[in-house]
Coordinates of C-alpha atoms and ligand atoms in Angstrom, one line a residue:
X230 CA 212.0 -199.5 19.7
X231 CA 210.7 -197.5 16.8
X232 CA 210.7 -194.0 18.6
X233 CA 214.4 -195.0 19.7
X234 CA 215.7 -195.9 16.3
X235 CA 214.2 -193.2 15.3
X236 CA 216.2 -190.4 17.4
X237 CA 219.4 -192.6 16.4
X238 CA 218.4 -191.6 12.6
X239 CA 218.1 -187.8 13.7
X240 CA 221.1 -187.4 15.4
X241 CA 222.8 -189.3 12.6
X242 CA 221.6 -187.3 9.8
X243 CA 222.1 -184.2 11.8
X244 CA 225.4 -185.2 12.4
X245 CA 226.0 -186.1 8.4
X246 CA 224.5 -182.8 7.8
X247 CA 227.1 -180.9 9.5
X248 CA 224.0 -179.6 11.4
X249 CA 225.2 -178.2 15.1
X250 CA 223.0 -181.0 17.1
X251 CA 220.5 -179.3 19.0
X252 CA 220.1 -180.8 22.7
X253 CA 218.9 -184.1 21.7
X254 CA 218.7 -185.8 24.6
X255 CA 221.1 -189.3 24.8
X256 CA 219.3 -192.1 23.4
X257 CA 219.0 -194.2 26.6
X258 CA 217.7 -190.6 28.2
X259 CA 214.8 -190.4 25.4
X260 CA 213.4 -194.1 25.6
X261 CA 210.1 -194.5 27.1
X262 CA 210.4 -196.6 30.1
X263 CA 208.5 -199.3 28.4
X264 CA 209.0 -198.6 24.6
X265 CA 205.5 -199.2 23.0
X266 CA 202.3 -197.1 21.4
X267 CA 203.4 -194.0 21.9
X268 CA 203.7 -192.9 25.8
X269 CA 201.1 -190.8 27.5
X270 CA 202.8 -187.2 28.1
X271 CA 204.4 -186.8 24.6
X272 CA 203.9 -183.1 23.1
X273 CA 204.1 -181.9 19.7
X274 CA 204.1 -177.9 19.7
X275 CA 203.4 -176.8 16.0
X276 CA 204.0 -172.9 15.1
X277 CA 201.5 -172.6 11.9
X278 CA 200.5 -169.6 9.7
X279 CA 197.8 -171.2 8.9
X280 CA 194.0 -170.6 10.2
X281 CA 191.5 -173.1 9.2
X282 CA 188.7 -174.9 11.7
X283 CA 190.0 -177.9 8.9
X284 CA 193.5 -177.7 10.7
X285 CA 191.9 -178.1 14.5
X286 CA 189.9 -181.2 13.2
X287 CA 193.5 -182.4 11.8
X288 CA 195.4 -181.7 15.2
X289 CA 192.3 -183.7 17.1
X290 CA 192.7 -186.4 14.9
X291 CA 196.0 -187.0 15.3
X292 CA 196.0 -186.5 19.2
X293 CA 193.3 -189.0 18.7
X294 CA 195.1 -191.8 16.7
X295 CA 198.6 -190.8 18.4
X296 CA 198.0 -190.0 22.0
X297 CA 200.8 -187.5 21.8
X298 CA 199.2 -183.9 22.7
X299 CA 199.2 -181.3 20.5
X300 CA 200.0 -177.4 20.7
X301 CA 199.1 -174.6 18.4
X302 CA 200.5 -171.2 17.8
X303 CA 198.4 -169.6 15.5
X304 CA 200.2 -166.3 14.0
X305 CA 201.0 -164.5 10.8
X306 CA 204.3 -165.8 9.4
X307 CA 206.6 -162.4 9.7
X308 CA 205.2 -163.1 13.7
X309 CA 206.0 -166.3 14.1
X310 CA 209.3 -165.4 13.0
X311 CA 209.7 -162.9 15.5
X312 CA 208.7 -165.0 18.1
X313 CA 211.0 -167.8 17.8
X314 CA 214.0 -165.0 17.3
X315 CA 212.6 -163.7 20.8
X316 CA 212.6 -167.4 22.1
X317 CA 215.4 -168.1 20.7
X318 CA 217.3 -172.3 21.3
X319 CA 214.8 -172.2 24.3
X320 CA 211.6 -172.0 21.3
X321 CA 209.2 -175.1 22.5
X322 CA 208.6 -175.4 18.4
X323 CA 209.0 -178.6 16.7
X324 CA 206.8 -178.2 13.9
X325 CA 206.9 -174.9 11.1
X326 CA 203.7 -174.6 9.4
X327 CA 203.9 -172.0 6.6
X328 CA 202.4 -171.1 3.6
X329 CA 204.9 -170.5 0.1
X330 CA 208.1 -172.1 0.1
X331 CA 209.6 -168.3 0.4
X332 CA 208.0 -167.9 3.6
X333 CA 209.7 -171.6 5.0
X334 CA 212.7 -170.2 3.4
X335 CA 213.0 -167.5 5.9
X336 CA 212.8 -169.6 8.6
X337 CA 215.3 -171.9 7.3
X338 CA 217.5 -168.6 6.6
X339 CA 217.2 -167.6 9.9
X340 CA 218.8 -171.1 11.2
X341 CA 215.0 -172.2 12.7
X342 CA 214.7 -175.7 10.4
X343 CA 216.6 -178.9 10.6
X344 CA 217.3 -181.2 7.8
X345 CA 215.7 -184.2 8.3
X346 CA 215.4 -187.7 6.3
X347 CA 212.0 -190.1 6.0
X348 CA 211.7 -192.2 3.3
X349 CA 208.0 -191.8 3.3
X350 CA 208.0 -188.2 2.7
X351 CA 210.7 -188.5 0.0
X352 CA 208.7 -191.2 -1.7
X353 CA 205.3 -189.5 -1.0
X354 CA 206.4 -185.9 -2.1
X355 CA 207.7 -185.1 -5.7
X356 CA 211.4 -183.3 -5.3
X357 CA 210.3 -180.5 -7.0
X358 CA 208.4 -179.7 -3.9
X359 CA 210.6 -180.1 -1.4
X360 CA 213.7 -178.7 0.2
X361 CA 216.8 -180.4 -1.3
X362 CA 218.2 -181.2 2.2
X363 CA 214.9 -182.2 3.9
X364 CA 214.5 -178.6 5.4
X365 CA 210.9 -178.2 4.4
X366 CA 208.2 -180.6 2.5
X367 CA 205.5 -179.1 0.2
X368 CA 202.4 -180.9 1.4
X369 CA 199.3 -179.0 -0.8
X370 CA 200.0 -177.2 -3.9
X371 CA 198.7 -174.1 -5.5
X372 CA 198.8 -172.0 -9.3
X373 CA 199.4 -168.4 -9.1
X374 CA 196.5 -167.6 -11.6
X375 CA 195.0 -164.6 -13.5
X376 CA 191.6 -164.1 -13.0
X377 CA 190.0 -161.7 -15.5
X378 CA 186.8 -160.1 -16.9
X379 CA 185.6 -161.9 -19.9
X380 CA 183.3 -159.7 -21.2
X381 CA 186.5 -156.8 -20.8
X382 CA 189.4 -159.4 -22.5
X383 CA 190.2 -162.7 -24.8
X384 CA 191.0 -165.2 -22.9
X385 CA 194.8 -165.0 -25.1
X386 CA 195.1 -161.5 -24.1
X387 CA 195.7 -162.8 -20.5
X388 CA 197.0 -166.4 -21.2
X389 CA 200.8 -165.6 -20.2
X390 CA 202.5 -163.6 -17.4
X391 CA 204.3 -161.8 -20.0
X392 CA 200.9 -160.5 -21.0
X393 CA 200.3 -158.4 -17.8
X394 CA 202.8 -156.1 -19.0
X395 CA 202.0 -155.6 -22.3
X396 CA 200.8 -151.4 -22.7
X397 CA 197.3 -153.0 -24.2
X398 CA 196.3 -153.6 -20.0
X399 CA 197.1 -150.1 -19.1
X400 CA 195.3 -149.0 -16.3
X401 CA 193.8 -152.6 -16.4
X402 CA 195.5 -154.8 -13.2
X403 CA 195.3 -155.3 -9.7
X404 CA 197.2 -157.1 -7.5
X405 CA 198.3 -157.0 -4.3
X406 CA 201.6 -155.6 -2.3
X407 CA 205.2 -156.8 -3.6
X408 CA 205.9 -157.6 0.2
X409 CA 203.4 -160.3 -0.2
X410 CA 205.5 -163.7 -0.4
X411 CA 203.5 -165.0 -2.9
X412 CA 204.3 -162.0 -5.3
X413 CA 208.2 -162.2 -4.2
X414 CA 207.6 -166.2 -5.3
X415 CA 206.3 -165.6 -8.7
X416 CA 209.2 -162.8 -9.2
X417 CA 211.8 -165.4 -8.0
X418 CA 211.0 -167.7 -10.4
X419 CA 210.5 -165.2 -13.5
X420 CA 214.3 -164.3 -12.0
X421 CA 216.0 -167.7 -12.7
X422 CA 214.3 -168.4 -15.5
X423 CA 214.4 -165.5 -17.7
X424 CA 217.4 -163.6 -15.8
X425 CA 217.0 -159.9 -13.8
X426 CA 217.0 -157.5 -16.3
X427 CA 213.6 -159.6 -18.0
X428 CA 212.5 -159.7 -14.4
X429 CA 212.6 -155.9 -13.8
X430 CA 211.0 -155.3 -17.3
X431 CA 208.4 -157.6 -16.3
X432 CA 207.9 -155.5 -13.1
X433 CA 207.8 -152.3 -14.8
X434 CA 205.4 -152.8 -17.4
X435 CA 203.1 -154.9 -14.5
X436 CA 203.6 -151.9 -12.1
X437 CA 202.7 -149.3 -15.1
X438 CA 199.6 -151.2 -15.8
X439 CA 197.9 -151.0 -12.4
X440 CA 194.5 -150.2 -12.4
X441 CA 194.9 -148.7 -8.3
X442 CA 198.0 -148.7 -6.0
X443 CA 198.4 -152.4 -4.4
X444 CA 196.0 -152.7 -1.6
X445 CA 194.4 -155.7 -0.1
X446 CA 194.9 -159.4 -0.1
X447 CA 193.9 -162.2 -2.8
X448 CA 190.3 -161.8 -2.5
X449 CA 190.1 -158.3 -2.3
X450 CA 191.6 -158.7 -5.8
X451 CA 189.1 -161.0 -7.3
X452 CA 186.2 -158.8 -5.7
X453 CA 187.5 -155.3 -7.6
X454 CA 187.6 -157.2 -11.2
X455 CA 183.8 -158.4 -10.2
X456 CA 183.6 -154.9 -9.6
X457 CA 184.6 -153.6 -12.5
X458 CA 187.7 -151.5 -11.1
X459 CA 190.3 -153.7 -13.4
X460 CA 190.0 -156.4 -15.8
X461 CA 192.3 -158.6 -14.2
X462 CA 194.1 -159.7 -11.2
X463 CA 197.1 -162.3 -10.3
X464 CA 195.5 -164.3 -7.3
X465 CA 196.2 -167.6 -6.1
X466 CA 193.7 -170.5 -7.5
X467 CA 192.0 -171.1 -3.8
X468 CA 190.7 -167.7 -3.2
X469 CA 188.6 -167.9 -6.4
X470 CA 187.8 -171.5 -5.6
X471 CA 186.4 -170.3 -2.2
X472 CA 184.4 -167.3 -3.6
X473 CA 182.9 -170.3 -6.4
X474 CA 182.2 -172.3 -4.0
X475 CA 180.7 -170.0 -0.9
X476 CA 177.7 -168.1 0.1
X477 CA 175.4 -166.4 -2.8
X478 CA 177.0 -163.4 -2.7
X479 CA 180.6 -164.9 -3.1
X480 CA 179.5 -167.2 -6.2
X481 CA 177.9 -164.1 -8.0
X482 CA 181.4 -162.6 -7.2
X483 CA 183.0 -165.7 -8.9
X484 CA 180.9 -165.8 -11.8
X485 CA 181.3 -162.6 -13.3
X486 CA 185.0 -163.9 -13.6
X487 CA 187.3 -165.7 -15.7
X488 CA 190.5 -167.9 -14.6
X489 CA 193.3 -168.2 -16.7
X490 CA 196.3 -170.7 -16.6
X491 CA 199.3 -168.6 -17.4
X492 CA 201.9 -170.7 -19.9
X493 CA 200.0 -173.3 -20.9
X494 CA 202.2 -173.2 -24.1
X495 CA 205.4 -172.5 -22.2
X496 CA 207.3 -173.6 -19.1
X497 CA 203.2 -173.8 -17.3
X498 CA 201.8 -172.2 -14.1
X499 CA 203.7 -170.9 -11.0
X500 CA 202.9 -173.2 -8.2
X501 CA 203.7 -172.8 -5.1
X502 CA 202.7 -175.2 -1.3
X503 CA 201.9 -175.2 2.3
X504 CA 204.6 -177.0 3.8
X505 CA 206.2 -178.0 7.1
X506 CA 209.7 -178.0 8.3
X507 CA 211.2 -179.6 11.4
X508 CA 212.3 -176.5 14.1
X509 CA 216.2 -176.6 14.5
X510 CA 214.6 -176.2 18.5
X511 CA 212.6 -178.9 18.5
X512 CA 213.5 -181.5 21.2
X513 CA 211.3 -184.6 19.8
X514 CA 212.2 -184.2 16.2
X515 CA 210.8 -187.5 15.5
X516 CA 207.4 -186.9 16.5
X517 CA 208.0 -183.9 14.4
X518 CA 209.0 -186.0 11.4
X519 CA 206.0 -188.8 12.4
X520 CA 203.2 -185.6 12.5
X521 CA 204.7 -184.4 8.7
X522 CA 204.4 -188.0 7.7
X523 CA 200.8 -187.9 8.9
X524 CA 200.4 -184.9 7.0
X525 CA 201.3 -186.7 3.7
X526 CA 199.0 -189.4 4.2
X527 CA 195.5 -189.3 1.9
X528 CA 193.7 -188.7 5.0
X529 CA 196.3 -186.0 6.5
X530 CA 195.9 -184.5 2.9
X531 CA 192.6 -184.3 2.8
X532 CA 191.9 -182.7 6.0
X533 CA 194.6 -180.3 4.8
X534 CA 193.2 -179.3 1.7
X535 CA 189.1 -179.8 2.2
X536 CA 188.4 -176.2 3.4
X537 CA 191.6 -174.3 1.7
X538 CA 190.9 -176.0 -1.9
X539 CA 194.4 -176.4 -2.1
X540 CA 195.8 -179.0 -4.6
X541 CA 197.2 -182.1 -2.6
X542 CA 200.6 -183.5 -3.6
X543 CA 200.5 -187.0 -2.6
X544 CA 199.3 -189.9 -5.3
X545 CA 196.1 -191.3 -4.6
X546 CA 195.1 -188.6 -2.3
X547 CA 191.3 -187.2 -3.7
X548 CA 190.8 -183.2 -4.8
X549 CA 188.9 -181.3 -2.5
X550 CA 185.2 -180.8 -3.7
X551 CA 184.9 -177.7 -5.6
X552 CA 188.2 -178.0 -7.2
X553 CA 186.5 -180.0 -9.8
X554 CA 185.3 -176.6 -11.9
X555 CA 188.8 -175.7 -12.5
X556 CA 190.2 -177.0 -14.9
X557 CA 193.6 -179.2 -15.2
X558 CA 196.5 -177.6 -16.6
X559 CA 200.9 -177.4 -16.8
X560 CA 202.2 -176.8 -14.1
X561 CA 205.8 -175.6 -13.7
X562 CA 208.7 -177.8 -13.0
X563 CA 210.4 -175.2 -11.3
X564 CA 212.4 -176.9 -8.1
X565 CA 210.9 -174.5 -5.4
X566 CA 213.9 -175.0 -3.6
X567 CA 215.7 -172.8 -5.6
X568 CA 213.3 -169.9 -4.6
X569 CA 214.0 -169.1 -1.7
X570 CA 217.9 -166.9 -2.5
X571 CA 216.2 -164.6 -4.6
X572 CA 214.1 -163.3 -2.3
X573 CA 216.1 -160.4 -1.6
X574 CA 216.4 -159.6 -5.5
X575 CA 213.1 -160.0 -6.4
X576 CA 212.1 -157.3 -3.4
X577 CA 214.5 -155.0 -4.7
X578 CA 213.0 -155.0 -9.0
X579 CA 209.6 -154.5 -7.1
X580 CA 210.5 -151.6 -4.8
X581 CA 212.1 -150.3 -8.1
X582 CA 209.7 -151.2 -10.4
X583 CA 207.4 -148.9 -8.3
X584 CA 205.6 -152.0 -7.3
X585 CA 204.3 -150.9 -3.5
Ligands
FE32 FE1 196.8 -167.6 0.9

C-alpha cells in the first residue's frame, strides 16, 4: 500500500510539474504481488561523486534495514555527467549524489533530475538548502573558509572575502583552479549579491594577489600556507578539519594554521552541501525519494558526515567528532538554489580575471 501510494504521488507531482513522465510503470504494473516490507529484488542504483568507506557502511545499512539492493557508481562529477548523457533515458540511475549545489545544478540543467515532493525532507531540510522545486536536497553543509598564517597576518586582515583582494596580500594567496565548482559557487554568490562588475573586481584583485598559478585541490592549499609559500588560502572547512584531526604529520600541518570565518559582521560565510536529487531516469523514484529520506535521518546524517566532517543539516542530528575545534559562526542565508544560473557568468569574470 505505501510503495503504491507512493508512485501515485510521483506521477502526480510530475504531472503538476509539467515534468514529461518518465516510463513510470502503471500503478497496478508496479505493486508488489503482496504489498508489504519492502519486496526481495528491489534495486536502488545511486550515481555518487562522493568516495568515503563512511558512504559503503551507509549503503550496507540501508540494504540491511530495507532489503532493497543497492548499486554504486563511484566517479568524478563532470564523469558522471558524461555517462548518463552516453546512457541517456535508458541510464539505470535513480539516485544523484553530488557535492556543491552547482555541481547538482548541472545535472538538473542537463534535464537528469526530477522534481519530487516528501514532506519529510521539506520539513527536515531548511529551504535555503534545497532546490525550490524538489530537484535536489542539501543533506551536509559546508563554509568556504580562509585559512591563514598567524604568525604572517591579523586575524582582521583576512576576516572578509573582500580582504583577499586588497593589494596589502600581494603575492600572498593560493587557491585552487576557477573550474573548481566550489570556486564558481562562491563567485555565484558574490554575483547576486554585490552585482558583476564587484564580482569581476573581486576576481581581479584575488587573481593579482596569487602567491603561484592555481594548482591543486583544497588540501594541497592548506599544505603550501603550512609551508610557507602563501599566507593564506580559500578552502572548504572539512579539508582543514581532516588535516586537524589526522595522522601526526597532518595535525602539525593544521597547527601552523589559522581559520577564519569570512563576514562575520556582514551577510556571514559561504556555505555550500552534498546533496542528492532524484534521476529524471530513474524507474523507482520512490525508493529514490525513501533512500534521500534515509539520508536525512540523524543516523543517515551521521554516517554521512562522520568521516567528511561535514556540518549536518537536519535538527537534532550530532556534529561529527573533530568539528568541535571549529568554532560556530554566521552563516549565509543565501538560497543555494539561486546559484546554480550563474554558473556560466561566474566562469567567464574568472577566465577574465586571469583566474586559471
Ligand atoms: Fe570537497
Amino acid at each position: 500500500m505505501f510503495r503504491l501510494s507512493l508512485a501515485a504521488t510521483s506521477m502526480a507531482l510530475l504531472a503538476a510539474c509539467g515534468q514529461p513522465v518518465q516510463q513510470t510503470p502503471a500503478p497496478e504494473a508496479a505493486a508488489p504481488p503482496a504489498a508489504a516490507a519492502p519486496a526481495e529484488g528491489q534495486v536502488l542504483n545511486i550515481y555518487s561523486a562522493r568516495h568515503y568507506d563512511s558512504d559503503k557502511a551507509l549503503y550496507a545499512k540501508f540494504e540491511a534495514d530495507t532489503g532493497i539492493k543497492v548499486n554504486v557508481r563511484e566517479s568524478g562529477a563532470p564523469e558522471l555527467l558524461e555517462t548518463m548523457k552516453a546512457e541517456g533515458e535508458a541510464s539505470p540511475a535513480d539516485v544523484i549524489i553530488m557535492a556543491d549545489a552547482g555541481a547538482l545544478y548541472r545535472f538538473q540543467s542537463e534535464g537528469f533530475t526530477q522534481a519530487v515532493r516528501s514532506d519529510a525532507l521539506e520539513a527536515a531540510i531548511p529551504a535555503q538548502l534545497r532546490e525550490k522545486d524538489g530537484h535536489w536536497f542539501g543533506l551536509a553543509k559546508r563554509a568556504r573558509v580562509i585559512v591563514y598564517d598567524p604568525q604572517l597576518l591579523p586575524a582582521e586582515e583576512v576576516d572578509t572575502y573582500a580582504d583577499l583582494a586588497e593589494d596589502r596580500l600581494k603575492g600572498e594567496l593560493c587557491v585552487r583552479s576557477s573550474t573548481n565548482i566550489y570556486n564558481l559557487s562562491l563567485l555565484g554568490e558574490f554575483i547576486s549579491r554585490n552585482g558583476s562588475e564587484a564580482a569581476e573586481a573581486w576576481a581581479k584583485g584575488v587573481a593579482s594577489n596569487f602567491a603561484r598559478p592555481p594548482e591543486g585541490g583544497d588540501t594541497a592549499q592548506i599544505e603550501a600556507v603550512a609551508a610557507g609559500q602563501c599566507a593564506a588560502a580559500i578552502v572548504n572547512h572539512y579539508y582543514w578539519v581532516r588535516l586537524a584531526t589526522g595522522t601526526t604529520e597532518e595535525r602539525m600541518t593544521a597547527a601552523k594554521t589559522s581559520v577564519s570565518f569570512p563576514d562575520q559582521n556582514e551577510t556571514g560565510t559561504h556555505i555550500n552541501i552534498t546533496g542528492a536529487a532524484v534521476s529524471s531516469t530513474s524507474r523507482s523514484p520512490e525508493l529514490a525519494v525513501r533512500f534521500i529520506e534515509y539520508l536525512a535521518t540523524p543516523e543517515g546524517q551521521t554516517m554521512l558526515t562522520s568521516e567528511t566532517k561535514e556540518y549536518p543539516i537536519v535538527a537534532g542530528a550530532p556534529n561529527p567528532e573533530g568539528l568541535e575545534i571549529l568554532p560556530g559562526f554566521k552563516q549565509s542565508d543565501f538560497p543555494l538554489t539561486e546559484l546554480g544560473p550563474n554558473q556560466a557568468e561566474a566562469q567567464a569574470i574568472f577566465d577574465r580575471a586571469g583566474w586559471n
